Short mmCIF file of C-alpha atoms in Angstrom, two decimals:
data_model
loop_
_atom_site.label_atom_id
_atom_site.label_comp_id
_atom_site.label_asym_id
_atom_site.label_seq_id
_atom_site.Cartn_x
_atom_site.Cartn_y
_atom_site.Cartn_z
CA MET A 1 178.55 63.02 88.39
CA THR A 2 180.34 64.58 85.44
CA LEU A 3 181.41 61.17 84.17
CA PHE A 4 177.84 59.86 84.49
CA SER A 5 176.50 62.90 82.65
CA ARG A 6 179.01 62.51 79.82
CA LEU A 7 178.25 58.80 79.55
CA LEU A 8 174.50 59.47 79.49
CA TYR A 9 174.81 62.12 76.77
CA THR A 10 177.09 59.83 74.76
CA ILE A 11 174.49 57.05 74.92
CA ILE A 12 171.71 59.47 73.96
CA ALA A 13 173.74 60.86 71.05
CA PHE A 14 174.54 57.40 69.70
CA ALA A 15 170.92 56.28 70.17
CA LEU A 16 169.78 59.26 68.11
CA LEU A 17 172.39 58.50 65.47
CA GLY A 18 171.23 54.87 65.39
CA ALA A 19 167.62 55.97 65.01
CA ALA A 20 168.63 58.27 62.14
CA ILE A 21 170.42 55.41 60.37
CA ILE A 22 167.36 53.18 60.79
CA LEU A 23 165.14 55.94 59.37
CA ILE A 24 167.40 56.23 56.33
CA GLY A 25 167.31 52.44 55.91
CA VAL A 26 163.50 52.46 56.09
CA ALA A 27 163.39 55.29 53.53
CA VAL A 28 165.62 53.39 51.11
CA TRP A 29 163.68 50.15 51.65
CA ARG A 30 160.29 51.79 51.08
CA THR A 31 161.49 53.56 47.95
CA ALA A 32 163.03 50.41 46.49
CA HIS A 33 159.94 48.39 47.40
CA GLY A 34 157.70 51.05 45.83
CA PHE A 35 159.62 50.93 42.58
CA TRP A 36 159.76 47.12 42.49
CA THR A 37 156.05 46.66 43.08
CA GLY A 38 154.98 49.70 41.07
CA ASP A 39 153.15 51.20 44.06
CA GLY A 40 153.41 54.92 43.36
CA GLY A 41 157.15 55.30 42.99
CA LEU A 42 157.03 59.09 43.21
CA ASP A 43 154.89 59.07 46.34
CA THR A 44 157.18 56.61 48.09
CA MET A 45 160.16 58.73 47.05
CA LEU A 46 158.56 61.85 48.54
CA ASP A 47 157.85 59.89 51.73
CA ALA A 48 161.48 58.75 51.75
CA ILE A 49 162.69 62.33 51.38
CA GLY A 50 160.56 63.27 54.39
CA LEU A 51 162.06 60.40 56.41
CA ILE A 52 165.57 61.39 55.39
CA ILE A 53 164.91 65.00 56.43
CA ILE A 54 163.77 63.77 59.82
CA ALA A 55 166.82 61.50 60.01
CA VAL A 56 169.15 64.41 59.28
CA ALA A 57 167.47 66.52 61.96
CA VAL A 58 167.67 63.67 64.49
CA SER A 59 171.34 63.03 63.72
CA ASP A 60 172.09 66.76 63.94
CA VAL A 61 170.45 66.91 67.36
CA GLY A 62 172.52 63.91 68.45
CA LYS A 63 175.67 65.51 67.11
CA PHE A 64 174.78 68.80 68.81
CA LEU A 65 174.25 67.06 72.17
CA PHE A 66 177.51 65.15 71.82
CA GLU A 67 179.51 68.25 70.88
CA GLU A 68 177.96 70.48 73.55
CA GLU A 69 177.75 68.09 76.48
CA VAL A 70 180.51 65.54 75.94
CA VAL A 71 183.27 67.05 73.83
CA ALA A 72 183.08 70.70 74.87
CA ASP A 73 181.67 70.02 78.37
CA ARG A 74 180.15 73.49 78.48
CA GLU A 75 178.30 74.84 81.44
CA MET A 76 177.10 77.96 79.64
CA ARG A 77 178.89 80.40 81.90
CA HIS A 78 178.72 83.21 79.38
CA PRO A 79 175.65 84.56 77.60
CA ALA A 80 177.47 84.29 74.25
CA GLU A 81 177.91 80.51 74.71
CA ALA A 82 174.25 79.98 75.55
CA ARG A 83 173.22 82.20 72.65
CA GLY A 84 175.39 80.28 70.20
CA SER A 85 174.16 76.88 71.40
CA LEU A 86 170.52 77.86 71.27
CA THR A 87 170.97 79.39 67.83
CA LYS A 88 172.62 76.22 66.56
CA PHE A 89 169.87 74.00 67.98
CA MET A 90 167.02 76.16 66.69
CA SER A 91 168.63 76.36 63.25
CA ILE A 92 168.51 72.56 63.03
CA ILE A 93 164.82 72.56 63.93
CA ILE A 94 163.94 75.41 61.55
CA VAL A 95 165.70 73.81 58.58
CA ALA A 96 163.98 70.47 59.27
CA LEU A 97 160.57 72.14 59.54
CA ALA A 98 161.04 74.12 56.34
CA LEU A 99 162.25 71.10 54.36
CA GLU A 100 159.44 68.93 55.67
CA ALA A 101 156.94 71.64 54.71
CA LEU A 102 158.36 71.73 51.18
CA VAL A 103 158.06 67.96 50.83
CA LEU A 104 154.49 68.06 52.16
CA ILE A 105 153.60 70.89 49.75
CA ALA A 106 155.01 68.93 46.81
CA LYS A 107 153.12 65.82 47.86
CA THR A 108 149.85 67.63 48.58
CA THR A 109 149.79 69.54 45.31
CA ARG A 110 150.06 66.22 43.47
CA GLU A 111 147.10 64.71 45.32
CA THR A 112 144.46 67.19 46.48
CA LEU A 113 144.99 70.89 46.60
CA SER A 114 142.33 71.31 49.30
CA GLU A 115 144.67 69.74 51.89
CA ILE A 116 147.39 72.36 51.39
CA VAL A 117 146.47 74.00 54.71
CA TYR A 118 148.51 71.60 56.86
CA PRO A 119 151.76 71.97 54.88
CA GLY A 120 151.17 75.72 54.77
CA LEU A 121 150.83 75.78 58.56
CA VAL A 122 154.05 73.80 58.94
CA MET A 123 155.82 76.33 56.71
CA LEU A 124 154.27 79.18 58.71
CA LEU A 125 155.54 77.53 61.89
CA ALA A 126 159.05 77.38 60.42
CA ILE A 127 158.81 81.07 59.50
CA PHE A 128 157.60 81.99 63.00
CA ALA A 129 160.45 80.00 64.51
CA LEU A 130 162.92 81.82 62.25
CA VAL A 131 161.47 85.21 63.18
CA GLY A 132 161.57 84.18 66.85
CA LEU A 133 165.20 83.17 66.51
CA GLY A 134 166.00 86.50 64.88
CA LEU A 135 164.19 88.32 67.67
CA PHE A 136 166.10 86.27 70.23
CA GLN A 137 169.36 87.17 68.50
CA LYS A 138 168.49 90.86 68.49
CA LEU A 139 167.37 90.95 72.12
CA SER A 140 170.22 88.81 73.45
CA GLN A 141 172.79 90.87 71.59
CA HIS A 142 172.60 93.44 74.38
CA ALA A 143 173.11 90.78 77.05
CA THR A 144 176.31 89.50 75.44
CA ALA A 145 177.55 93.05 74.85
CA SER A 146 176.90 94.03 78.48
CA VAL A 147 179.30 91.41 79.86
CA PRO A 148 182.52 93.33 80.48
CA PRO A 149 185.68 91.87 78.93
CA ASP A 150 187.40 91.73 82.33
CA HIS A 151 184.56 89.48 83.58
CA GLU A 152 185.40 86.93 80.91
CA GLU A 153 189.09 87.21 81.72
CA ARG A 154 188.44 86.29 85.35
CA ASP A 155 186.79 83.05 84.30
CA LYS A 156 189.61 81.96 81.98
CA PRO A 157 193.07 81.18 83.30
CA SER A 158 195.54 83.06 81.18
CA LYS A 159 199.26 83.64 81.02
CA GLN A 160 198.70 87.32 80.42
CA ARG A 161 196.60 87.64 83.56
CA ALA A 162 199.18 85.77 85.61
CA MET A 163 201.87 88.25 84.64
CA THR A 164 202.58 91.15 86.90
CA PRO A 165 202.40 94.62 85.37
CA LEU A 166 206.20 94.80 85.34
CA SER A 167 206.62 91.44 83.56
CA ALA A 168 203.88 92.42 81.08
CA GLU A 169 205.83 95.57 80.15
CA LYS A 170 208.98 93.50 79.56
CA ALA A 171 207.05 90.95 77.47
CA GLY A 172 205.19 93.60 75.46
#
């Protein structure tokens, strides 16, 4: 089952990477086409930036899945591992939301200022997600601190642990 799981996550990661590359290609094509035809070059460029931001987020999620599930093969046995993985994942999402909000704000202020509500809500969502991540970090800090060091030592095979007290004194 582990081999199947690794294979599945590898396929998913590469599919996400492929989708990100296609998004970047579409962004470049639309921008070039916009400049060649004279159809609002700046607007197509802002659209392309939005697509590239989404592509970066998608590729980061693919990379995250590949690193966490295939390369590291983590089962999240310790609260610190789960906390680090969730923080990494949420950071990707928060950065993508904030950048997309900035692009939407720039685009909206060029067109009609009355439609600024949607980009403002996206930015507010990014801020709430950041505050939520900070709150998660603060609250989970106690959970990672409450795991005794000897509990972690039991889960990891170690030379030091395998030594008898007498051999540890000689080695030390």
